[in-house]
PDB file of C-alpha atoms and ligand atoms in Angstrom:
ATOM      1  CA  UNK A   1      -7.494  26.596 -16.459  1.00  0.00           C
ATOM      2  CA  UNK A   2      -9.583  24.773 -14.149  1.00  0.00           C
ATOM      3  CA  UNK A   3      -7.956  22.901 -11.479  1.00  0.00           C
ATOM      4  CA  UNK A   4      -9.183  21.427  -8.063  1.00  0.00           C
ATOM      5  CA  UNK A   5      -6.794  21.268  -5.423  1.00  0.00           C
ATOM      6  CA  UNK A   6      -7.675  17.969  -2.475  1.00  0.00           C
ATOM      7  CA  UNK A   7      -5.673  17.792   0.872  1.00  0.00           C
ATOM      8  CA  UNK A   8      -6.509  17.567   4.455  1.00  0.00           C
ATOM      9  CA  UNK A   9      -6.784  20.403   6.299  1.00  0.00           C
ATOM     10  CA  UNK A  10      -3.279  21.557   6.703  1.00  0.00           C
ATOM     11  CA  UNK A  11      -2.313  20.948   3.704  1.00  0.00           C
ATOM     12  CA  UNK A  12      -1.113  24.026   2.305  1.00  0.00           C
ATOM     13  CA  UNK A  13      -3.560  23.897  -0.051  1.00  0.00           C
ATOM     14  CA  UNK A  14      -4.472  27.901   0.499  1.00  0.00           C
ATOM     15  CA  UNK A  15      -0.812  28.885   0.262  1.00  0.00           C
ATOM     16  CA  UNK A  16      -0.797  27.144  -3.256  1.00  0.00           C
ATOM     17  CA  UNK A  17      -3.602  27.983  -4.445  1.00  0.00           C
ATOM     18  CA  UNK A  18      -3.584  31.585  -3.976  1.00  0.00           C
ATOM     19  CA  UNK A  19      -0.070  31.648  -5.965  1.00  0.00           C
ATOM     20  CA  UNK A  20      -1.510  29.670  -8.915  1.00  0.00           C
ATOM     21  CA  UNK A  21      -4.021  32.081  -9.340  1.00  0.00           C
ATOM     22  CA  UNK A  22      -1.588  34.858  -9.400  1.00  0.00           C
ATOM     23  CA  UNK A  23       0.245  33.175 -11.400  1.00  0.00           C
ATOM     24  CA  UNK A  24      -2.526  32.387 -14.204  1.00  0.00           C
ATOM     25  CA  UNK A  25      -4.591  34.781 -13.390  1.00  0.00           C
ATOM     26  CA  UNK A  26      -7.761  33.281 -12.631  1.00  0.00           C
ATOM     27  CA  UNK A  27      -9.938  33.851  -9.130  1.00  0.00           C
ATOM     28  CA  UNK A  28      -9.369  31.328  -6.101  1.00  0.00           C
ATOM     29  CA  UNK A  29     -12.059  29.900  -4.652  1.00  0.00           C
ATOM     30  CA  UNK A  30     -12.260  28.241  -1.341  1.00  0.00           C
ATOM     31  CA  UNK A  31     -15.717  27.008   0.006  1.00  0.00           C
ATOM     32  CA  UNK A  32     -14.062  27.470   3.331  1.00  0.00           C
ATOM     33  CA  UNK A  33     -13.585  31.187   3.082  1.00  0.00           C
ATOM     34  CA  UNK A  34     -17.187  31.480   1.657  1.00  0.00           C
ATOM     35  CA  UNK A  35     -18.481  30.141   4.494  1.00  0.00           C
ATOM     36  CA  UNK A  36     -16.575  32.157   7.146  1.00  0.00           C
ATOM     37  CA  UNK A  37     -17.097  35.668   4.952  1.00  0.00           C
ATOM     38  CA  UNK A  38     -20.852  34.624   4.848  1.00  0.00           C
ATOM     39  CA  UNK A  39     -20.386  34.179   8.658  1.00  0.00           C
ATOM     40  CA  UNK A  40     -19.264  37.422   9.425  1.00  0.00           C
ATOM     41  CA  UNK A  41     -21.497  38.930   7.043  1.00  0.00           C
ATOM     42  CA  UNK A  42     -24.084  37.458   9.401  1.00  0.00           C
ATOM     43  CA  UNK A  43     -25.906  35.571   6.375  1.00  0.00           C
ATOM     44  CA  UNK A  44     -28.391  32.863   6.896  1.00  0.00           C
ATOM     45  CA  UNK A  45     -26.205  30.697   5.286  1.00  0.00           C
ATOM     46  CA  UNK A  46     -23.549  31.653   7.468  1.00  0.00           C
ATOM     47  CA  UNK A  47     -24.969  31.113  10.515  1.00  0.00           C
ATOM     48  CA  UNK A  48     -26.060  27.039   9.342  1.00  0.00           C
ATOM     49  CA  UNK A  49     -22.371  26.699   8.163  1.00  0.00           C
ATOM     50  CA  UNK A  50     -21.071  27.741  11.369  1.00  0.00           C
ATOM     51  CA  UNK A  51     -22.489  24.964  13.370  1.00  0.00           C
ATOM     52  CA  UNK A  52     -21.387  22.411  11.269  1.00  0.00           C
ATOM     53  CA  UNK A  53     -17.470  24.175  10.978  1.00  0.00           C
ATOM     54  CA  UNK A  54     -17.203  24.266  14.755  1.00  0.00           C
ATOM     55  CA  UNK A  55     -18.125  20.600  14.938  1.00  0.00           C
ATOM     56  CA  UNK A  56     -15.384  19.957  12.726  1.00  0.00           C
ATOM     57  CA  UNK A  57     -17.976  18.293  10.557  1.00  0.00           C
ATOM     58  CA  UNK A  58     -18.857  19.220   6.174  1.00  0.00           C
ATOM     59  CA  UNK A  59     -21.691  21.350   5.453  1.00  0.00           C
ATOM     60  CA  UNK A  60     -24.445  19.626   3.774  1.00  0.00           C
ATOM     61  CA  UNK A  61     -24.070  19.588  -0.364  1.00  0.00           C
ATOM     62  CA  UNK A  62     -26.854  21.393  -0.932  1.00  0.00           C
ATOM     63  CA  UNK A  63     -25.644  24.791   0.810  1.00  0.00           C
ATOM     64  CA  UNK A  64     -22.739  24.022  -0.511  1.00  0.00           C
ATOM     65  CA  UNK A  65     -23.856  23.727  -4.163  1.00  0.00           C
ATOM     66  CA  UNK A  66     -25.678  26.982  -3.683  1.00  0.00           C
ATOM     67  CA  UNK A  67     -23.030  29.122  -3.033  1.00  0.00           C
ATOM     68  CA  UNK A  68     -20.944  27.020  -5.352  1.00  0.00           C
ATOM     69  CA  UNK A  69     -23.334  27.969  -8.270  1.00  0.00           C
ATOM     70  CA  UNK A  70     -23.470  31.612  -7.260  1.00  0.00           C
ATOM     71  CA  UNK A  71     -20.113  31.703  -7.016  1.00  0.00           C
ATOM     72  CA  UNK A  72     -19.428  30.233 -10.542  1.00  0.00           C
ATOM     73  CA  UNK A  73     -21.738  32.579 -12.584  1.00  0.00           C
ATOM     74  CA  UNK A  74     -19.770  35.962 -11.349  1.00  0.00           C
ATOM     75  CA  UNK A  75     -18.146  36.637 -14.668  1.00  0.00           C
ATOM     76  CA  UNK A  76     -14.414  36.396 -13.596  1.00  0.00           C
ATOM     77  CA  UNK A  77     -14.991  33.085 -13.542  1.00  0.00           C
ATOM     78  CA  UNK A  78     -15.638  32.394 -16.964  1.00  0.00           C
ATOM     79  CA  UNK A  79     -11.914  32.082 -18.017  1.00  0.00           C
ATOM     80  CA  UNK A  80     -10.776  29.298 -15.341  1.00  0.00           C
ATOM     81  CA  UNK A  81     -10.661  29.392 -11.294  1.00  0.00           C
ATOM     82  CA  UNK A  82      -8.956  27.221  -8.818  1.00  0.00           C
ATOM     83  CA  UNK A  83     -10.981  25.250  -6.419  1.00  0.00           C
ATOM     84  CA  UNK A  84      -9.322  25.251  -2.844  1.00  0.00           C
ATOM     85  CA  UNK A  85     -12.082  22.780  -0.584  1.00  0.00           C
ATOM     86  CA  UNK A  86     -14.409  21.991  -2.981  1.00  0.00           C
ATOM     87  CA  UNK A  87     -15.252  19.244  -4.020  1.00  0.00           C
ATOM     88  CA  UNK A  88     -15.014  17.416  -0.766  1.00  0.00           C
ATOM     89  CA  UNK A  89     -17.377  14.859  -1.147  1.00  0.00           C
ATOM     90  CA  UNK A  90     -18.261  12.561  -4.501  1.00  0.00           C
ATOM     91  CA  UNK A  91     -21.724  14.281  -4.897  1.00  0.00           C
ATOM     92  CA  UNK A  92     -20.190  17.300  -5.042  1.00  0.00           C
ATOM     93  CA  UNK A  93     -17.858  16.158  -7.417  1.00  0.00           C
ATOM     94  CA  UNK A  94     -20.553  14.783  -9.935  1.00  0.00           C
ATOM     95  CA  UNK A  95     -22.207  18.247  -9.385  1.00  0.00           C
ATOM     96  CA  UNK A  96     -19.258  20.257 -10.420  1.00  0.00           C
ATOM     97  CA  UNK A  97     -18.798  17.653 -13.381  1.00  0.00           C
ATOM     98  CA  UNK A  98     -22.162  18.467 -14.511  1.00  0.00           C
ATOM     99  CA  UNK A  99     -22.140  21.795 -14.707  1.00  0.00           C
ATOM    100  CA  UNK A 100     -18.793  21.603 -16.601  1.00  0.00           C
ATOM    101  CA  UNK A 101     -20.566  19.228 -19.095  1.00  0.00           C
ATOM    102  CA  UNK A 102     -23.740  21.489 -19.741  1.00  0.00           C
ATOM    103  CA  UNK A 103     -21.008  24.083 -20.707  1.00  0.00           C
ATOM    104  CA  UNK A 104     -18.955  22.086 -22.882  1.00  0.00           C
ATOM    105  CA  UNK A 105     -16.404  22.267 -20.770  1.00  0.00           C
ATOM    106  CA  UNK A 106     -13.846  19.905 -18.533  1.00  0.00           C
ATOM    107  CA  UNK A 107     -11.460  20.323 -15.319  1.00  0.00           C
ATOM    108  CA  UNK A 108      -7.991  19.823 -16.438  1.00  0.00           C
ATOM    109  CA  UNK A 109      -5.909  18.652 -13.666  1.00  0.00           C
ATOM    110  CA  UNK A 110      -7.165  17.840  -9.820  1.00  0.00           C
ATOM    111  CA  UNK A 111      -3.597  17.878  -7.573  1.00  0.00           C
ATOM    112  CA  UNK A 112      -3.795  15.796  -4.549  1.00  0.00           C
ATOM    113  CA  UNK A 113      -1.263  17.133  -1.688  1.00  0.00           C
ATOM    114  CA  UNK A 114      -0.030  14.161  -0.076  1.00  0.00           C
ATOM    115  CA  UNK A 115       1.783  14.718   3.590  1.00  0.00           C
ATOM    116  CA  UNK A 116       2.062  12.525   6.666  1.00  0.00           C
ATOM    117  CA  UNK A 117      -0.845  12.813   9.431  1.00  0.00           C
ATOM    118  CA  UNK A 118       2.074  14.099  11.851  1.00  0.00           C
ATOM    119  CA  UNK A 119       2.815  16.737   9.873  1.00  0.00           C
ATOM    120  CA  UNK A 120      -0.737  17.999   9.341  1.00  0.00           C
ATOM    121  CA  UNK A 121      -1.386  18.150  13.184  1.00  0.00           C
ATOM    122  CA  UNK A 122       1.858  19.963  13.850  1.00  0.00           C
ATOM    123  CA  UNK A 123       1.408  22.454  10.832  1.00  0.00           C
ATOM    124  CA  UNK A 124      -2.160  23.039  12.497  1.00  0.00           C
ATOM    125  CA  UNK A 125      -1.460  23.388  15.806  1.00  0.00           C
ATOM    126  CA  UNK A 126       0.770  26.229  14.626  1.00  0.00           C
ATOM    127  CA  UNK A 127      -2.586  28.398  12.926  1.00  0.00           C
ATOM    128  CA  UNK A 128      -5.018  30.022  14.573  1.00  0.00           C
ATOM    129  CA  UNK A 129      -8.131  29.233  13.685  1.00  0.00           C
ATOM    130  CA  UNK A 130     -11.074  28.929  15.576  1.00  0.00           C
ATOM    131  CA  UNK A 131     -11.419  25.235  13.759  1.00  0.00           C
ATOM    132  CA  UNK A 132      -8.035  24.071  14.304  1.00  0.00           C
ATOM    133  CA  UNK A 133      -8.604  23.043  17.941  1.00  0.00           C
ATOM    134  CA  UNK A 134      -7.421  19.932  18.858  1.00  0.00           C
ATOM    135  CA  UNK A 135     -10.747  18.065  18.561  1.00  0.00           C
ATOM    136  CA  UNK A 136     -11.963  19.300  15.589  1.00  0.00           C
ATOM    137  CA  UNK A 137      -8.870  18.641  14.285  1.00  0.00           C
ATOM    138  CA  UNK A 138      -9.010  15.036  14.783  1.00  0.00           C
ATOM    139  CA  UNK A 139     -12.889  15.064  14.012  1.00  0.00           C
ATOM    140  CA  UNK A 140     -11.779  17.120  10.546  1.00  0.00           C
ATOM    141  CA  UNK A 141      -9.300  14.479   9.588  1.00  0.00           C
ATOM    142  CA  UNK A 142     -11.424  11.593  10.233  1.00  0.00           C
ATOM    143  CA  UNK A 143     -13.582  13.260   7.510  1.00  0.00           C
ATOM    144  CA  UNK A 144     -11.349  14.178   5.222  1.00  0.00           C
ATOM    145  CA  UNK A 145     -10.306  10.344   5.217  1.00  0.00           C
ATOM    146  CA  UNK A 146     -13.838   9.288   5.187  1.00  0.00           C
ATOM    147  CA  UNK A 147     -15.612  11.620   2.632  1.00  0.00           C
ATOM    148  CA  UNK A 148     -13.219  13.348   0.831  1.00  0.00           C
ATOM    149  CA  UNK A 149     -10.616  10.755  -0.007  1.00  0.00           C
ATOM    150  CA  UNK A 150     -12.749   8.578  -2.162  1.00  0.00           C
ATOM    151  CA  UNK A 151     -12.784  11.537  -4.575  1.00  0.00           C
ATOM    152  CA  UNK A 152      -8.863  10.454  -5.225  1.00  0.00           C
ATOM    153  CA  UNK A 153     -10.369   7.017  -7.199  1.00  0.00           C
ATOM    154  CA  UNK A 154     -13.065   9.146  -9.098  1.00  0.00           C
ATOM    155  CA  UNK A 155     -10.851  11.842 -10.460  1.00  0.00           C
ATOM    156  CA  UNK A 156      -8.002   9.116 -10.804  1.00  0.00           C
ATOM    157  CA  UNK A 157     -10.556   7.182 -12.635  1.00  0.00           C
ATOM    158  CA  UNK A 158     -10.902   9.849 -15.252  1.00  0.00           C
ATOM    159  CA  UNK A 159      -7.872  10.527 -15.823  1.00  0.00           C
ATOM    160  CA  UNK A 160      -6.745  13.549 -14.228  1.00  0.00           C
ATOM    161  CA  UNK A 161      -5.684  13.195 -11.035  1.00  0.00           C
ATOM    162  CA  UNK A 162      -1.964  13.946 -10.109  1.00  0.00           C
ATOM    163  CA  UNK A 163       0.125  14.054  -6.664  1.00  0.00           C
ATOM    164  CA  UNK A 164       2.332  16.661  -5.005  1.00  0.00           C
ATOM    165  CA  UNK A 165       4.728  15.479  -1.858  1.00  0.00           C
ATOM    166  CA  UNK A 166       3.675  18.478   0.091  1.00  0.00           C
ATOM    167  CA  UNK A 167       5.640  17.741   3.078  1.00  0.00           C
ATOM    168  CA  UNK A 168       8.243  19.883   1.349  1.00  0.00           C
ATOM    169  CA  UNK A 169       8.877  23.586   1.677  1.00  0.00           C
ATOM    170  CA  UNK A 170       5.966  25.523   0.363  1.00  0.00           C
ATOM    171  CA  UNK A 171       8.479  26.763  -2.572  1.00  0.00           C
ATOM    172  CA  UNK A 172       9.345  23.089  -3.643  1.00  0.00           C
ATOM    173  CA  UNK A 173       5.470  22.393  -3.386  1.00  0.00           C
ATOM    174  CA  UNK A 174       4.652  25.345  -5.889  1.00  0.00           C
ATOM    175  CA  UNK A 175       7.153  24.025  -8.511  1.00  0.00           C
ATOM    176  CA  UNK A 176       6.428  19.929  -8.544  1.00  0.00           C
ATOM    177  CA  UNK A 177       2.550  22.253  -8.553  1.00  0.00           C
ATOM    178  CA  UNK A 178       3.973  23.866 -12.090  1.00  0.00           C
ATOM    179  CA  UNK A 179       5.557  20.909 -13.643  1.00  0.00           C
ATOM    180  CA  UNK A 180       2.567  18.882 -13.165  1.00  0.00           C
ATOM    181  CA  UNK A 181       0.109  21.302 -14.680  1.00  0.00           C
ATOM    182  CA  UNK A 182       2.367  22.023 -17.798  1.00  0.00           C
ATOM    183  CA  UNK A 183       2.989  18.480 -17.937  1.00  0.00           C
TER     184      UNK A 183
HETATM  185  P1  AMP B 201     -11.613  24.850   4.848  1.00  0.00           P
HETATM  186  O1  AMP B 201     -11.310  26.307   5.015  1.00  0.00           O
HETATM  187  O2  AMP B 201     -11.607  24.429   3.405  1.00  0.00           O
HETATM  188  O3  AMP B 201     -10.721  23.969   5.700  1.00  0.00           O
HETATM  189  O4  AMP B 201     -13.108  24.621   5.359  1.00  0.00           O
HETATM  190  C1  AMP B 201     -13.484  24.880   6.702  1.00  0.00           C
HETATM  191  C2  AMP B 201     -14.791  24.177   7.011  1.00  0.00           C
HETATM  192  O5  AMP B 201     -15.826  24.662   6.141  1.00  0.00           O
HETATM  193  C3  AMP B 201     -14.788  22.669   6.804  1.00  0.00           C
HETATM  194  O6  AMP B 201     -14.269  21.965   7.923  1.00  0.00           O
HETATM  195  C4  AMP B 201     -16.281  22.396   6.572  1.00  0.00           C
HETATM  196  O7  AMP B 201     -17.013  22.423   7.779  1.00  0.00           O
HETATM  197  C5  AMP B 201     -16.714  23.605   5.758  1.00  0.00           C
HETATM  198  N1  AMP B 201     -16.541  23.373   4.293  1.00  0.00           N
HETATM  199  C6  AMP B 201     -15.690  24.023   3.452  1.00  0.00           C
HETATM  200  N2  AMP B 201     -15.798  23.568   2.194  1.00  0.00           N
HETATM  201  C7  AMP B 201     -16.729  22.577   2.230  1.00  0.00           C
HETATM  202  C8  AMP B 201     -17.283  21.698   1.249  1.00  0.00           C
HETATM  203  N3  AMP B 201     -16.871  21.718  -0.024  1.00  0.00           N
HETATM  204  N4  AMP B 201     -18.234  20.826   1.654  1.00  0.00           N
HETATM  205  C9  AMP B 201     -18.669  20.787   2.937  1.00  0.00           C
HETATM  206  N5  AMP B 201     -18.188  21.576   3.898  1.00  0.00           N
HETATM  207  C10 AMP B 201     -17.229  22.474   3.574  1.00  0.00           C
END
């Protein structure tokens, strides 16, 4: 299986993802946590990403790509993986389509989590990240509405896009999360 999960920050997209890919046993994998691992590893790429976390702003698509790519020829990922971040903007999204395509192959489902802006500031003023500030927060959401939304028309466009209510208990979440990909 290869599924994309899209949601603002706050989302609970982490918390879902990480049980789907328990569940079907295929790796998770968040651009976000790349970029904070590569962080503390002290990475060159790290250090760029850093800047543009703590500003609340996306990382440019070509770093992203990069360790997108890498990420995507480790061999547990031949069988399936769930994206958690990625894509986040429509390039990226005609990237990742590409590659697919020069393998023969197709995402099956992209799950949008769908919650009121109220609830996403309250649910992240309860973490504590160094990016859930209030400021970045709001700068976050702004692009999340600005960049990443439009990538709702292109995957509902072809086809395969399909929304949770995830203002409901994270349990509820996980099983409209089941239905929809075994529907
Ligand atoms: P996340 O953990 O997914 O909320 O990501 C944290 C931060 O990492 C974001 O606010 C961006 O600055 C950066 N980031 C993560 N994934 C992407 C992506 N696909 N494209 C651009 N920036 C990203």
């Amino acid at each position: 299986m290869k599924i994309v999960l899209i949601g603002p920050p706050g989302a609970g997209k982490g918390t879902q993802a990480k049980r789907l890919c328990k569940e079907l046993g295929v790796p998770h994998l968040s651009t976000g946590e790349m970029l904070r691992q590569a962080r503390q590893q002290g990475t060159e790429i790290g250090e760029k990403a850093n800047e543009y976390i703590m500003s609340g702003k996306l990382a440019p698509d070509p770093l992203i790509l990069k360790i997108v790519d890498d990420r995507l020829a480790e061999p547990d990922c031949q069988h399936g993986w769930i994206f958690d971040g990625f894509p986040r903007t429509v390039p990226q999204a005609e990237a990742l389509d590409q590659t697919l395509e020069a393998q023969g192959d197709s995402l099956q489902a992209v799950l949008e989590l769908l919650l009121d802006e109220e609830v996403i500031v309250e649910r992240l003023a309860s973490r504590s990240r160094g990016d859930d500030l209030p400021g970045i927060i709001h700068r976050r959401l702004e692009v999340y509405w600005n960049e990443t939304a439009p990538l709702l028309d292109y995957y509902r466009a072809q086809g395969i896009l399909k929304t949770v209510e995830a203002d409901a208990p994270a349990d509820e979440v996980y099983d409209q999360i089941l239905s929809l990909i075994h529907s």
